[in-house]
Every structure is written in structure tokens, then in C-alpha cells.
């Protein structure tokens, strides 16, 4: 115990530590604090991305189901407003969507199949013209052409195992895609039939103080997703019309099924446009020769450049209130990070986040029941949105 009258002194090492802390410049302390927080945030983001990649076989179908729900939800809500039960309205719209998509694909397949005999005859003529061009213009001998064909056949025979393994890998990939489509369809049914109840259940996990704001932000995000789907459909129509007019001007047969294929492929970024454009170029090569194929290739490239650099940034940017540069960068980053699935989901994710964050920052006092995010919400859904939560009901009963 210290004696009265004596002043208590701290040990020298404690005072030295305090002095050392005071000697560190304030800017360096702030930079160090920001640095380790930045590292923690980056680590958390990396962990989230790794988990999403690990669960990609589930995340991608659920995301596609959300896109399909955004496409069909306005029509389902309109039917419900016409006093059609929600379950029946969901079944009607899903069956209609399947019939329309299946009808378009069937139309494309039947039209191309019916034109195969003519295409085969024109293919024979084109091959003969190519052979005559090689012999007469390039002065190749028949033996050289046959040797090239034999070398190609020998290459296929020598790499038969690699081709077989690649085919098996492709078959397994196709199986995974079909499984994902079935899962996406299954999830879409529940999103359309009970999406309001699912969202209300998720919102209950948010604290009461910010529950209304989070509810409004989520509904704003879904409205932005609906706008994105509509803008994508408009871009697909422009692609189909532009390439269809070009094919008609060149005189390529099967213009309508090829334009329909372009419309369907436009919903799949990058790969859809490449496949549809490649089919159009091949048919032009068979029917109109090399010059016609080059013209069609130029038309396809021009329309795709118009889509990627003008239509998508402007239409999508206006629909989801994003800057065109943000749309382009989102597609590029999604493609690099997760391939085709990333390119497909990058802009919708950015649109939802942008709308939700804007709502959280600028719409703190709105009533969720007044937000018409589904473009035609029915009265019973609005009443359900205004129902008090269980804890609120308990407070009212106590009062």
C-alpha cells in the first residue's frame, strides 16, 4: 500500500508506450486502420465468391428462376387482378411460356429440316465449286486435295480417344444443364405462386427499426429486375429484325427461322449470339457461296457490335438506371469471373443492388404497401403486405 502524502508514479515502460503511440503520425494510423479493414472486407468478399462458386450448380438455377419470375410476374399479377387464383395464374403463365418457347424451337427445327434436301443439293454444288477453285485458281492437283482429306481422316482416327472423352464431358455437361433447368423451373413455380410469402419470411429476419426500409429496397430491386428483362427482350427483337433483314437482302433461305434463332440466342450473352450468327453464316456459305457468307458475316458482326456497344448500354442503362459504362464493365467482369453464367447474371445483380442501395439511401420513410414493384400488385397482396408482424400483434394485444 502506498503511504499517504506520496505521489504514485507509473512504471517507465507504460509512459514510454504512451509516448511512442503519440509519436506515430495521425495519417499513418488512419492508413493502417483503413488497410486492415480493407483486407478484412476483401477476404469476406473472396469467401462469399468462393462459396457461390462452390454452390454454382444451385445458385445459377435459382438466379435463372428469379429472372424467369421477373419476366412472368407482371402477367401473373394481372391475372390475379382479374380474380384468377394465384396458383392457376402461375400454371397458366408457365404453360404459356413453355408452349411459346417450345413452339419457337419446333418451328426453327421443322423449317430447317424441311429445307435440308435443298441445302444438301446446294452443299454438293458449293463443294464442287470449292474443288474447282482449288484446282483451277490455286493450281492444286487432285492428289493433293485427296491427301489433305486423308490426313484429316487420319487425325480424327489418331485422336479418337480424346474426341471420345470430350464427347463424354460434353454429355455430362448437357446433363448438368438439363438438371439445372429442371431445378430452375421448379423454383420458378414457387417464386410465382408464393414469392410474396417468401419475401415476407426473409424480411422478418431484419430488425424492426429498419424492416420497412429493407422491404421497400427489396421491392425496388425486383422492379429493376423486371425492367431489365423487358429491355433485354427489346434488344433481342432488334437483333432478330436486323439480322433477318440482312439475310433477306442477301437472299439467304430460311430467313424467319434464322431470325427466330437469333431472337432466342440474344437472351444468352456472348455464346447465344455466336451460335445463332454462326448458323446463319454457314447456311449463307452453302446457299450463296463464299461472297454471300462474307456479307452475312459482316451483317452479323455489325448487328452484334450495335447491340454490345449501343443497344445494351443505352436500353439496359435507361431501364435499370445504370450508366452505360457500368453495364459494359459488369458484363466484362462477369464474363471473366464466371464465364457465360457470370455475363448473364452480372447486369441483373448490379441492377438489383443499385436499386436497393438507392432506396435505402433516399427512401427511408416509404410504406412498403404503397410500392407497386410487381407492376400490377393485386389488392390481397397489398393487404398481406400491411399485415402486422407477430411481435407487433403481441404488442397491440398487450396494449
PDB file of N, CA and C in Angstrom, residues 66 79 83 96 131 210 228 258 299 316 333 342 345 352 355:
ATOM      1  N   UNK A  66     -35.170 -16.676 -60.755  1.00  0.00           N
ATOM      2  CA  UNK A  66     -35.539 -15.308 -60.385  1.00  0.00           C
ATOM      3  C   UNK A  66     -35.751 -14.447 -61.623  1.00  0.00           C
ATOM      4  N   UNK A  79     -53.355 -11.446 -64.058  1.00  0.00           N
ATOM      5  CA  UNK A  79     -54.392 -12.475 -63.999  1.00  0.00           C
ATOM      6  C   UNK A  79     -55.030 -12.533 -62.614  1.00  0.00           C
ATOM      7  N   UNK A  83     -59.169 -11.720 -60.868  1.00  0.00           N
ATOM      8  CA  UNK A  83     -59.835 -12.696 -59.994  1.00  0.00           C
ATOM      9  C   UNK A  83     -59.534 -14.144 -60.390  1.00  0.00           C
ATOM     10  N   UNK A  96     -48.004 -21.361 -70.778  1.00  0.00           N
ATOM     11  CA  UNK A  96     -47.914 -20.492 -71.950  1.00  0.00           C
ATOM     12  C   UNK A  96     -46.468 -20.235 -72.348  1.00  0.00           C
ATOM     13  N   UNK A 131     -13.832 -27.169-104.917  1.00  0.00           N
ATOM     14  CA  UNK A 131     -12.815 -28.045-105.504  1.00  0.00           C
ATOM     15  C   UNK A 131     -12.305 -27.488-106.825  1.00  0.00           C
ATOM     16  N   UNK A 210     -35.402  -1.169 -39.069  1.00  0.00           N
ATOM     17  CA  UNK A 210     -35.100  -0.960 -40.490  1.00  0.00           C
ATOM     18  C   UNK A 210     -35.876  -1.924 -41.386  1.00  0.00           C
ATOM     19  N   UNK A 228     -35.163  -4.765 -66.408  1.00  0.00           N
ATOM     20  CA  UNK A 228     -34.022  -5.347 -67.125  1.00  0.00           C
ATOM     21  C   UNK A 228     -34.484  -6.420 -68.109  1.00  0.00           C
ATOM     22  N   UNK A 258     -34.187 -18.500 -88.994  1.00  0.00           N
ATOM     23  CA  UNK A 258     -32.879 -17.989 -88.550  1.00  0.00           C
ATOM     24  C   UNK A 258     -33.049 -16.745 -87.679  1.00  0.00           C
ATOM     25  N   UNK A 299     -22.726  -8.551 -91.713  1.00  0.00           N
ATOM     26  CA  UNK A 299     -24.006  -8.096 -91.152  1.00  0.00           C
ATOM     27  C   UNK A 299     -24.139  -8.545 -89.694  1.00  0.00           C
ATOM     28  N   UNK A 316     -30.461  -0.945 -71.642  1.00  0.00           N
ATOM     29  CA  UNK A 316     -30.362  -1.512 -70.301  1.00  0.00           C
ATOM     30  C   UNK A 316     -30.027  -0.436 -69.279  1.00  0.00           C
ATOM     31  N   UNK A 333     -16.707  -8.034 -66.486  1.00  0.00           N
ATOM     32  CA  UNK A 333     -16.253  -8.636 -65.235  1.00  0.00           C
ATOM     33  C   UNK A 333     -16.966  -9.959 -64.982  1.00  0.00           C
ATOM     34  N   UNK A 342     -21.757 -15.828 -65.491  1.00  0.00           N
ATOM     35  CA  UNK A 342     -21.437 -14.530 -64.917  1.00  0.00           C
ATOM     36  C   UNK A 342     -21.877 -13.379 -65.793  1.00  0.00           C
ATOM     37  N   UNK A 345     -25.689 -13.008 -65.452  1.00  0.00           N
ATOM     38  CA  UNK A 345     -26.227 -12.560 -64.166  1.00  0.00           C
ATOM     39  C   UNK A 345     -25.594 -11.271 -63.656  1.00  0.00           C
ATOM     40  N   UNK A 352     -30.191  -4.846 -59.410  1.00  0.00           N
ATOM     41  CA  UNK A 352     -30.876  -5.049 -58.133  1.00  0.00           C
ATOM     42  C   UNK A 352     -30.144  -4.322 -57.009  1.00  0.00           C
ATOM     43  N   UNK A 355     -30.659  -0.465 -57.369  1.00  0.00           N
ATOM     44  CA  UNK A 355     -31.989  -0.015 -56.949  1.00  0.00           C
ATOM     45  C   UNK A 355     -32.167  -0.150 -55.449  1.00  0.00           C
TER      46      UNK A 355
END
